[in-house]
Amino acid sequence: MVDWSGGNDTGPTPRKDAIWACTAREGHVLQPEYQRNRMVAEKWLEALIRTELEVGRRLFLGFDFPFGYPAGFARAMTSADDPLALWDWFEGHVEDTPKANNRFDLAGRINLKFGGKGPFWMNGLRRDINGLPRRKTDYSNPFPDRRVVETLAKGSFTCWQMAGAGAVGGQVMMGLPVLNRLRRRFAGKIAVWPFEPLDKPVAFVEIWPSLTLGASPAGQIKDAWQVEQVALTLSRLTEQELDAQLNVSAAEEGWILGVAQDKPNIAPSPLRNNCFALPAGVEWTPVDEALAYLRDRLHPITSVETLELSKASGRILAEDVIAQRSNPPQPNTAVDGFGFAGPVPDGTQVMPLIDGRAAAGIPFDGSVPEGRALRVLTGAALPDGVDTVILEEDVTVKDGHIAFRGPLKKGANTRRAGEDVMAGDVALPAGRRLTPADLALLSAVGIAQVNVRQPLCVAVVSTGDELIEPGESAGPGQIFDANRPMLLSLIERMGFVPVDMGRVADDRNALRDRLDQASAQADVILTSGGASAGDEDHVSALLQEAGAMQHWRIALKPGRPLALGLWAGVPVFGLPGNPVAAMVCTLIFARPALGLMSGEGWAEPQGFEVPAAFEKSKKPGRREYLRAKVRNGRVEVFHSEGSGRISGLSWAEGLVEIEDGARHIKPGDTVRFIPYGSFGI
């Protein structure tokens, strides 16, 4: 599996956004290999193909860029519907060296053939290119915007976009010539899927890891991790499974492996079955260790989609957003006043005014001679000859001259181009949940679309014979279901999508059916009740039966039993049935885990050291969380620690966290208070 790049040489040190390749044989994967540029990668591919042919092995070579263009483009360029004729055409017109290539100029020349307004768009260079627009303003495409497969594959990108986040246009142009040369060198040995029958020892196949895999585990380069995962998964497919994936007809446009009418998924399960396993011999788990296990073993599981910026508020960025334009884009004035060349010395200054003015959006057409001044308004681009501005309140204007007192430093009352954000800088990092202020920033630096994570869907199931719905008549031993509305509201306020799966009685078959339904609708499942090891604790029993369950006895109060596992590949958090314990476990454990799986990253709740307004003695061995709120600069705790006192959750505005060791807290001692707001609720 090869992750390609349309950019220039990325240097000797392995890094992201470069070419990576990984080989797997007989279910065993080799270390991913870094290729610093396309010339190096081409030699590596040639050596790989030659080696595999010499030893008589068949070779499946996956590449992560389109092998074809939307219908009609091949004929327009080559007078034939043959996509491989288009490969020949690109090989004859692409110029490529480690440090430079002509992909943007070539896109502009192609556009001029069709009127200069499309099909390609987004010039990624600082210089203008005739025929290649920087934006889709006045854009016109004589061909379909996407291939058929890209209309089915969420998160895919059009091959017409040449630059910007997620763009694949450059990769196609710079990749097809390499593949074409390899086909020619190994004539009769390579088949290109799905254009040719796979009756040769080497197959070139289009496959996009980013459509099925999330972000890489912490500390690993995403491109390297993805090629490793795909190579390993493909090498383990049976002949029948692989044949089903390859059974596609797309003679002109090509196809992405894994996208079909029944949409088979060739990616591995998002999480390993043993991802929640504790080390051997561990029975009681301290809170910090439990959190560390979750952080180390979980990773983003949501897919990626592209949204218009106006629709992206509240969504999580899937990758760094690179500024397309500096902010401000050019030097401008920060005040209304008069501009000239600085600095000016101490004392009275008199300068003649020239005719005209500069205003925001209406630049001055000319230059300002040295020793003369020009009227400028806030936000106006500084014309040639102006680098300093004096406030109009500090100036006397008379007879075509201005008078003011110096000194004044060069650059006074002006803004430098890019002093906020420079073009090419990371405007916002991956994992950022977009705010209204973020939308303003991204708009200012020229971003029209962003790649974001699809919302994490979290299903909630309540279990127990004793539960009934509020409003129903309660019989002996029955209680109203308090957990489900609480958990659904928590999920929504945390920024995720709640999925209400109702309540299930203590019936194992019914719970199995409900978990099946939940796993089909959600990315994560939260259950309440049935999380310990008793006779009626069916959540634990079913997860154990599925072979993907761990029962954690966590050293905290309230909320010791926590069942963690996978159901049909979907992570399950089995929370205690007690509402107080269920909420505490959700905030302390599920909240950061959900953030990590959503692509938002691991969030440590912000706590504050506050004087205590209470007294408490605590034995060692468990971490305790007390319902609390701050009044008059001191933190109060609820009068009862009973885990059945739901009113304490409503009364509280946060939690007091008391460390694992023994402690005697007296009024005035500082304790750690974590407001509910620190958990995002």
XYZ file of C-alpha atoms in Angstrom:
681
model
C 0.000 0.000 0.000
C 1.354 3.403 -1.029
C 0.267 6.805 0.298
C 1.188 9.255 -2.481
C 2.029 12.966 -2.524
C 1.905 15.634 -5.214
C 4.305 17.952 -3.387
C 8.042 18.469 -3.528
C 10.891 16.642 -1.752
C 10.128 16.333 1.970
C 13.707 15.912 3.180
C 15.646 13.094 4.819
C 13.665 12.933 8.077
C 10.448 10.858 8.039
C 7.430 13.154 8.399
C 3.731 13.427 7.739
C 2.224 14.538 4.422
C 4.889 12.591 2.531
C 5.019 9.369 0.530
C 4.803 6.227 2.672
C 4.708 2.594 1.607
C 4.200 -0.668 3.442
C 4.408 -4.314 2.395
C 2.602 -7.284 3.953
C 3.108 -10.935 3.076
C 1.084 -13.897 4.340
C -0.533 -11.850 7.096
C 2.746 -10.380 8.378
C 3.402 -6.690 7.876
C 6.803 -5.051 7.415
C 7.751 -1.637 8.772
C 6.331 1.283 6.746
C 8.992 2.900 4.549
C 9.400 6.648 4.034
C 9.986 7.917 0.480
C 11.178 11.515 0.405
C 10.104 12.222 -3.196
C 8.512 10.596 -6.236
C 11.826 9.714 -7.871
C 12.880 7.735 -4.796
C 9.429 6.133 -4.585
C 9.511 5.126 -8.252
C 12.845 3.350 -7.772
C 11.483 1.631 -4.645
C 8.396 0.450 -6.540
C 10.473 -0.794 -9.456
C 12.699 -2.793 -7.102
C 9.670 -4.229 -5.271
C 7.972 -5.348 -8.486
C 11.171 -6.870 -9.832
C 11.813 -8.777 -6.582
C 8.297 -10.192 -6.364
C 8.318 -11.258 -10.013
C 11.689 -12.969 -9.622
C 10.479 -15.112 -6.703
C 7.164 -15.891 -8.400
C 4.820 -14.034 -6.026
C 1.718 -12.148 -7.115
C 1.686 -8.495 -6.056
C -1.288 -6.317 -5.134
C -0.165 -2.653 -5.207
C -2.608 -0.128 -3.726
C -2.361 3.630 -4.388
C -4.413 6.348 -2.706
C -5.244 8.565 -5.699
C -7.771 8.326 -8.569
C -6.780 6.243 -11.578
C -9.325 8.001 -13.785
C -11.265 11.246 -14.241
C -15.010 11.866 -14.543
C -16.645 10.661 -17.745
C -15.816 12.599 -20.899
C -12.436 14.017 -19.843
C -10.327 11.241 -21.383
C -12.047 11.653 -24.770
C -11.712 15.444 -24.626
C -7.961 15.154 -24.075
C -7.087 12.058 -26.162
C -10.053 11.514 -28.533
C -10.656 8.136 -26.832
C -12.593 6.921 -23.813
C -9.570 4.871 -22.718
C -8.330 6.074 -19.289
C -4.928 4.510 -19.939
C -4.548 6.765 -22.992
C -4.935 9.625 -20.522
C -2.079 8.100 -18.484
C 0.070 8.315 -21.645
C -0.993 11.946 -22.163
C -0.041 13.002 -18.623
C 3.304 11.223 -18.841
C 4.067 13.235 -21.976
C 3.142 16.592 -20.444
C 4.100 16.423 -16.747
C 7.498 17.853 -15.776
C 8.716 16.640 -12.404
C 11.877 17.018 -10.310
C 12.407 16.588 -6.558
C 12.197 20.348 -6.006
C 9.585 21.498 -8.533
C 6.893 20.349 -10.941
C 4.455 21.897 -13.389
C 1.153 20.529 -12.070
C -0.478 23.937 -11.487
C 0.681 25.345 -14.843
C -0.499 22.189 -16.610
C -3.915 22.479 -14.941
C -4.119 26.082 -16.156
C -3.241 25.064 -19.731
C -5.887 22.354 -19.689
C -8.462 24.849 -18.398
C -7.654 27.276 -21.227
C -8.520 24.491 -23.668
C -12.073 24.616 -22.237
C -12.513 28.375 -21.849
C -10.312 29.080 -18.820
C -12.899 28.611 -16.067
C -12.504 24.897 -15.303
C -12.474 21.976 -14.789
C -9.457 22.428 -12.471
C -9.442 24.965 -9.669
C -7.391 26.211 -6.671
C -3.976 27.606 -7.521
C -1.656 26.678 -4.638
C 1.236 28.915 -5.714
C 1.910 32.533 -4.743
C 2.091 33.616 -8.383
C -1.013 33.828 -10.539
C -1.497 31.194 -13.244
C -3.426 31.984 -16.393
C -6.513 29.776 -16.509
C -6.286 28.367 -12.968
C -8.501 30.236 -10.477
C -7.691 30.347 -6.769
C -11.361 30.000 -5.883
C -14.499 28.626 -7.504
C -15.746 32.143 -8.247
C -17.024 32.213 -11.835
C -16.031 28.531 -12.044
C -17.443 26.427 -14.855
C -16.832 22.705 -15.318
C -17.675 21.094 -18.654
C -17.427 17.643 -17.020
C -19.090 16.011 -13.994
C -17.706 17.347 -10.721
C -17.076 13.834 -9.352
C -16.715 10.279 -10.541
C -19.623 7.975 -9.767
C -17.643 6.249 -7.000
C -16.969 9.575 -5.292
C -20.686 10.288 -5.024
C -20.962 7.066 -2.977
C -17.823 7.451 -0.859
C -18.298 9.939 1.961
C -15.132 11.905 2.610
C -13.713 11.527 -0.896
C -12.454 14.511 -2.876
C -12.840 15.618 -6.459
C -9.790 15.252 -8.691
C -10.393 18.773 -10.061
C -9.230 20.477 -6.822
C -5.483 21.106 -7.118
C -4.694 22.530 -3.671
C -6.139 22.999 -0.208
C -7.087 20.609 2.561
C -7.592 17.060 1.293
C -7.046 17.930 -2.373
C -6.058 14.972 -4.593
C -5.784 16.761 -7.961
C -2.027 17.166 -7.687
C -1.547 13.581 -6.572
C -3.352 12.293 -9.662
C -1.276 14.368 -12.074
C 2.014 13.478 -10.378
C 1.095 9.830 -9.817
C -0.240 8.636 -13.153
C 3.039 9.255 -15.054
C 4.929 7.138 -12.492
C 2.453 4.266 -12.807
C 2.540 4.543 -16.593
C 6.335 4.249 -16.692
C 6.182 1.180 -14.448
C 3.587 -0.400 -16.768
C 5.912 0.146 -19.697
C 9.014 -1.206 -17.928
C 7.147 -4.353 -16.904
C 5.118 -4.737 -20.099
C 2.726 -7.661 -19.948
C 3.220 -8.090 -16.188
C 0.946 -5.376 -14.735
C -2.862 -5.070 -14.860
C -4.654 -1.873 -13.822
C -7.925 -2.399 -11.908
C -10.707 -2.022 -12.920
C -9.645 -1.132 -16.483
C -7.985 -4.483 -17.276
C -8.591 -8.140 -16.349
C -6.524 -9.198 -13.339
C -4.755 -11.976 -15.227
C -1.211 -10.690 -14.710
C 1.123 -11.197 -11.721
C 0.986 -7.532 -10.621
C -2.170 -5.458 -10.041
C -2.408 -1.688 -9.575
C -5.480 -0.932 -7.433
C -6.956 2.383 -6.258
C -7.713 2.395 -2.530
C -8.134 5.333 -0.143
C -7.199 4.506 3.481
C -8.637 7.800 4.771
C -12.177 6.674 3.862
C -12.135 3.777 6.314
C -9.491 4.597 8.909
C -9.510 7.369 11.485
C -6.570 9.213 12.990
C -3.455 7.308 13.940
C -2.682 6.292 17.515
C -0.778 8.871 19.560
C 2.856 9.202 18.548
C 2.488 7.593 15.111
C 2.587 9.312 11.724
C -0.888 8.987 10.244
C 0.236 8.158 6.686
C 2.629 5.456 7.911
C 0.037 3.912 10.206
C -2.665 3.885 7.536
C -0.582 2.124 4.864
C 0.422 -0.454 7.469
C -3.185 -1.116 8.507
C -4.469 -1.414 4.936
C -1.605 -3.653 3.796
C -2.124 -5.949 6.771
C -5.897 -6.111 6.317
C -5.699 -6.814 2.585
C -3.099 -9.546 3.068
C -5.448 -11.360 5.436
C -8.480 -11.384 3.127
C -9.536 -14.745 1.779
C -9.629 -15.298 -1.977
C -13.433 -15.089 -1.877
C -13.412 -11.859 0.145
C -10.907 -10.200 -2.189
C -12.806 -11.361 -5.265
C -15.974 -9.776 -3.899
C -14.135 -6.476 -3.392
C -12.723 -6.519 -6.929
C -16.002 -7.422 -8.653
C -16.648 -3.933 -10.025
C -17.301 -2.519 -13.485
C -16.067 1.046 -14.083
C -14.239 0.962 -17.416
C -13.669 4.706 -17.887
C -13.671 6.442 -14.497
C -12.132 3.765 -12.280
C -13.235 2.799 -8.780
C -12.096 2.928 -5.153
C -11.636 -0.524 -3.649
C -14.102 -1.092 -0.812
C -16.826 1.158 -2.233
C -19.551 -0.886 -3.892
C -23.307 -1.246 -3.978
C -23.254 -3.219 -0.743
C -20.406 -1.032 0.552
C -18.134 -3.748 1.995
C -15.663 -2.471 4.538
C -12.077 -3.609 4.121
C -10.840 -1.695 7.153
C -10.026 -3.501 10.382
C -12.362 -3.125 13.349
C -11.928 0.408 14.752
C -10.742 -1.004 18.065
C -9.057 -4.271 18.995
C -11.051 -6.826 20.967
C -8.501 -6.633 23.785
C -8.286 -2.836 23.846
C -9.824 -2.726 27.333
C -7.749 -5.582 28.809
C -5.922 -4.804 32.050
C -2.429 -6.140 32.714
C -2.278 -9.630 34.196
C -2.715 -9.657 37.984
C -4.443 -6.265 38.185
C -7.716 -6.398 40.149
C -8.248 -2.951 41.643
C -7.375 -0.158 39.236
C -6.502 3.363 40.433
C -8.325 6.134 38.582
C -5.185 7.551 36.941
C -4.143 4.117 35.648
C -7.634 3.429 34.285
C -7.565 6.766 32.451
C -4.088 6.021 31.094
C -5.261 2.634 29.763
C -8.158 4.303 27.942
C -5.988 7.068 26.528
C -3.340 4.667 25.228
C -5.725 2.170 23.638
C -8.428 4.308 22.068
C -8.214 6.417 18.919
C -10.595 8.313 16.613
C -13.202 6.061 15.015
C -15.332 8.550 13.092
C -15.038 9.057 9.345
C -14.273 12.332 7.582
C -16.455 14.544 5.414
C -16.058 17.913 3.703
C -18.383 20.767 4.655
C -18.870 24.343 3.576
C -17.495 26.584 6.308
C -20.941 28.028 7.038
C -22.179 24.546 8.004
C -19.170 23.515 10.090
C -19.843 25.218 13.422
C -19.493 22.778 16.304
C -17.784 20.144 14.159
C -14.321 18.712 14.849
C -11.491 19.374 12.394
C -10.099 16.160 10.915
C -6.793 17.764 9.940
C -4.804 20.957 10.331
C -6.256 23.867 8.362
C -3.592 25.759 6.423
C -4.135 29.465 5.823
C -4.598 30.125 2.102
C -4.098 33.858 2.563
C -2.350 36.045 5.110
C -4.381 38.090 7.564
C -4.183 40.941 6.997
C -3.332 40.187 3.359
C -1.284 43.365 2.958
C -0.007 46.216 5.152
C -2.803 48.570 6.146
C -3.603 51.446 8.434
C -5.014 50.844 11.901
C -6.521 54.346 12.269
C -7.970 57.278 10.350
C -5.207 59.787 9.701
C -2.387 60.679 7.315
C 0.249 58.377 5.921
C 3.843 59.028 4.901
C 7.321 57.508 5.044
C 8.640 57.273 8.597
C 10.245 57.700 10.995
C 9.963 61.386 11.850
C 12.188 63.152 14.396
C 11.222 65.121 17.470
C 9.717 68.556 16.995
C 7.200 70.255 14.738
C 6.639 68.574 11.377
C 4.952 70.109 8.344
C 4.220 68.079 5.209
C 2.392 68.917 1.994
C -0.664 66.764 1.226
C -1.074 65.087 -2.135
C -4.452 64.708 -3.796
C -6.503 61.599 -3.187
C -6.959 59.198 -0.336
C -6.772 55.485 0.535
C -9.788 53.709 2.053
C -10.653 50.092 2.888
C -11.365 48.360 -0.395
C -10.454 51.493 -2.400
C -6.657 51.613 -2.648
C -4.750 54.718 -3.680
C -3.662 54.383 -7.296
C -0.142 55.717 -7.140
C 2.783 56.259 -4.806
C 3.440 58.892 -2.156
C 6.694 60.818 -2.636
C 9.037 61.060 0.334
C 8.287 64.053 2.534
C 4.637 64.170 1.485
C 1.478 62.792 3.130
C -1.776 61.150 2.009
C -5.164 60.989 3.686
C -5.805 57.358 4.809
C -8.797 55.691 6.463
C -8.857 52.686 8.813
C -8.238 49.412 7.014
C -6.852 50.978 3.851
C -3.955 49.218 2.136
C -0.788 51.249 2.541
C 0.256 52.643 -0.851
C 3.848 52.713 -2.022
C 5.786 55.312 -0.076
C 3.675 54.978 3.109
C 4.774 52.952 6.126
C 3.717 55.228 8.996
C 0.417 56.890 9.971
C -0.356 59.798 12.315
C -3.796 59.940 13.963
C -6.026 62.644 12.518
C -6.691 63.886 16.087
C -2.999 64.796 16.362
C -2.869 66.738 13.093
C -3.690 70.280 11.993
C -4.715 70.569 8.344
C -4.429 73.901 6.525
C -3.685 75.144 3.029
C -2.944 71.683 1.655
C -0.475 70.818 4.415
C -0.511 68.902 7.676
C 1.313 69.857 10.872
C 2.012 67.641 13.884
C 4.615 67.048 16.548
C 7.163 64.241 16.405
C 8.751 61.964 17.166
C 6.947 59.077 15.456
C 8.415 55.616 14.922
C 8.430 53.967 11.534
C 5.395 51.700 11.285
C 3.342 53.593 13.870
C -0.423 53.002 13.646
C -0.102 50.409 10.880
C -0.612 46.657 10.643
C 1.941 44.367 9.009
C 0.829 41.896 6.349
C 0.305 38.536 8.037
C 0.878 39.859 11.555
C -2.145 37.815 12.639
C -1.716 34.711 10.436
C 0.663 34.099 7.543
C -0.341 32.199 4.409
C 0.913 28.647 4.780
C 0.676 28.678 8.581
C -1.569 26.303 10.508
C -4.616 28.449 11.173
C -6.347 25.817 13.351
C -5.145 22.360 14.393
C -6.781 18.990 13.874
C -9.076 18.089 16.758
C -10.406 21.608 17.204
C -14.168 21.853 17.732
C -15.080 24.844 15.606
C -16.506 27.910 17.352
C -18.088 31.027 15.809
C -14.756 32.809 16.327
C -12.983 29.996 14.458
C -15.315 30.479 11.484
C -14.336 34.164 11.414
C -10.632 33.280 11.445
C -10.930 30.643 8.715
C -12.985 32.979 6.533
C -10.345 35.692 6.944
C -7.586 33.374 5.696
C -9.544 32.221 2.645
C -10.945 28.861 3.756
C -14.242 27.941 2.095
C -14.430 24.247 3.006
C -13.046 22.146 5.842
C -12.552 18.435 6.428
C -14.341 17.534 9.630
C -15.139 14.429 11.601
C -18.629 13.086 11.279
C -20.428 13.499 14.620
C -19.851 10.720 17.136
C -23.167 8.928 17.734
C -23.589 7.571 21.257
C -26.401 5.129 22.044
C -27.880 4.917 25.548
C -29.602 1.804 26.928
C -31.075 1.438 30.420
C -31.377 -2.066 31.871
C -33.381 -3.512 34.757
C -36.753 -5.100 35.544
C -37.390 -2.408 38.112
C -37.379 0.483 35.647
C -40.464 2.188 34.224
C -40.945 5.402 32.253
C -41.805 8.652 34.065
C -45.562 9.131 33.843
C -46.365 5.431 34.102
C -47.945 3.952 37.215
C -45.246 2.537 39.490
C -45.917 -0.788 41.140
C -44.180 -2.292 44.188
C -40.402 -2.337 43.726
C -40.495 -0.231 40.564
C -38.623 3.051 40.011
C -38.594 5.633 37.270
C -35.696 5.513 34.806
C -33.569 8.520 35.820
C -30.361 7.478 34.093
C -31.420 7.506 30.457
C -32.645 11.124 30.254
C -29.579 12.204 32.247
C -27.119 10.374 29.986
C -28.826 11.474 26.762
C -28.665 15.081 27.897
C -25.020 14.739 28.968
C -24.075 13.368 25.549
C -25.835 16.181 23.717
C -24.263 18.890 25.881
C -20.822 17.354 25.360
C -21.279 17.915 21.627
C -22.057 14.358 20.522
C -25.213 12.881 18.978
C -27.386 10.955 21.458
C -29.264 7.876 20.237
C -32.061 6.783 22.573
C -32.300 2.979 22.565
C -34.849 2.854 25.368
C -34.831 0.499 28.330
C -34.575 -3.280 28.450
C -35.763 -5.639 31.161
C -33.417 -8.191 32.728
C -33.747 -10.509 29.755
C -30.528 -11.566 28.075
C -32.052 -12.211 24.650
C -33.864 -8.895 24.630
C -30.674 -7.086 25.651
C -28.714 -8.907 22.947
C -31.208 -7.713 20.325
C -31.058 -4.153 21.664
C -27.242 -4.112 21.582
C -27.384 -5.372 18.000
C -29.697 -2.474 17.114
C -27.530 0.039 18.975
C -24.316 -1.140 17.294
C -25.929 -0.604 13.884
C -26.931 2.975 14.728
C -24.126 4.328 16.896
C -20.350 4.576 17.209
C -20.353 4.010 20.989
C -22.850 2.459 23.404
C -23.472 3.508 27.021
C -25.493 1.163 29.198
C -26.539 1.757 32.782
C -27.093 -1.134 35.158
C -25.829 -4.679 34.793
C -22.175 -3.653 34.923
C -20.999 -5.745 37.877
C -20.842 -9.518 38.205
C -24.188 -10.443 39.766
C -26.750 -12.926 38.473
C -28.862 -10.238 36.789
C -25.958 -8.220 35.416
C -26.591 -9.140 31.804
C -24.448 -6.424 30.207
C -21.312 -7.923 31.701
C -22.463 -11.438 30.862
C -23.173 -10.651 27.203
C -19.902 -8.794 26.690
C -18.090 -11.695 28.308
C -19.941 -14.084 26.010
C -18.886 -12.009 22.985
C -15.258 -12.446 24.031
C -14.553 -8.704 24.173
C -15.290 -7.672 27.749
C -13.271 -6.519 30.708
C -14.744 -5.909 34.143
C -12.879 -3.070 35.790
C -13.029 -2.652 39.564
C -11.912 0.943 39.785
C -10.760 2.387 43.078
C -13.172 5.289 43.246
C -16.284 6.369 45.093
C -18.965 6.428 43.825
C -18.966 3.984 40.906
C -16.665 0.997 41.261
C -18.109 -1.454 38.684
C -17.372 -0.410 35.106
C -17.791 -2.938 32.282
C -15.870 -2.155 29.115
C -16.010 -4.118 25.885
C -16.864 -4.336 22.208
C -20.180 -5.401 20.723
C -20.019 -6.060 16.968
C -16.914 -3.892 16.911
C -18.614 -0.981 18.727
C -17.150 0.073 22.101
C -19.483 -0.342 25.069
C -19.241 1.430 28.419
C -21.281 -0.468 31.003
C -22.013 2.118 33.700
C -23.303 1.460 37.214
C -27.064 1.552 37.629
C -26.959 4.064 40.452
C -27.558 7.546 38.945
C -24.876 9.294 41.011
C -22.278 6.633 40.175
C -23.409 6.581 36.512
C -22.914 10.346 36.163
C -19.534 10.362 37.924
C -18.246 7.481 35.761
C -19.534 9.225 32.638
C -17.752 12.467 33.487
C -14.485 10.934 34.684
C -14.092 8.054 32.210
C -16.567 8.197 29.318
C -16.186 11.939 28.630
C -12.450 11.919 27.758
C -12.808 8.577 25.949
C -15.657 9.923 23.797
C -13.605 13.008 23.001
C -10.704 10.853 21.858
C -12.885 8.591 19.708
C -14.646 11.597 18.162
C -11.331 13.047 16.952
C -11.438 15.919 19.434
C -8.568 14.506 21.460
C -8.170 13.589 25.106
C -9.485 16.348 27.360
C -8.274 16.772 30.937
C -10.960 18.573 32.957
C -9.767 21.900 34.342
C -9.788 21.911 38.141
C -9.231 24.772 40.588
C -7.724 24.852 44.063
C -10.402 26.322 46.353
C -10.618 26.610 50.172
C -12.941 24.021 51.688
C -16.072 25.023 53.587
C -16.416 21.505 55.056
C -14.581 18.908 57.126
C -14.013 15.309 56.064
C -11.786 12.370 57.012
C -10.938 9.905 54.251
C -9.231 6.523 54.380
C -6.574 5.566 51.804
C -7.230 3.325 48.804
C -9.878 5.062 46.722
C -10.313 8.380 44.961
C -13.506 10.144 45.966
C -15.713 12.590 44.120
C -18.081 14.744 46.175
C -20.945 16.765 44.742
C -20.067 20.400 45.348
C -20.510 24.058 44.496
C -18.632 27.283 45.268
C -20.156 30.017 47.382
C -18.402 33.120 48.731
C -15.025 31.876 47.570
C -15.278 28.490 49.334
C -16.406 25.104 48.105
C -19.368 23.433 49.809
C -20.263 19.741 49.494
C -23.672 18.102 49.522
C -24.793 17.153 53.039
C -24.987 13.445 52.177
C -22.538 11.236 50.291
C -25.209 8.578 49.685
C -25.056 7.492 46.066
C -28.849 7.246 45.919
C -29.329 10.964 46.632
C -30.044 12.194 43.101
C -30.962 15.642 44.410
C -27.279 16.161 45.157
C -26.449 15.996 41.449
C -28.977 18.735 40.731
C -27.808 20.810 43.715
C -24.150 20.611 42.714
C -22.263 22.704 40.172
C -19.253 20.411 39.998
C -17.210 17.795 41.833
C -14.583 17.941 44.565
C -11.845 15.412 43.799
C -10.046 13.937 46.798
C -6.823 12.071 46.003
C -6.260 8.346 46.555
C -4.380 8.564 49.848
C -5.663 9.234 53.363
C -6.651 12.805 54.118
C -8.302 14.840 56.844
C -9.777 17.980 55.303
C -10.550 20.922 57.568
C -12.333 24.167 56.722
C -9.888 26.447 54.903
C -7.774 23.616 53.473
C -7.501 23.762 49.699
C -9.221 21.053 47.653
C -9.553 20.485 43.901
C -12.915 21.629 42.545
C -13.866 20.616 38.976
C -16.830 22.625 37.647
C -19.330 20.775 35.473
C -18.356 23.222 32.720
C -14.884 21.667 32.595
C -16.541 18.468 31.341
C -18.344 20.413 28.620
C -21.783 20.333 30.261
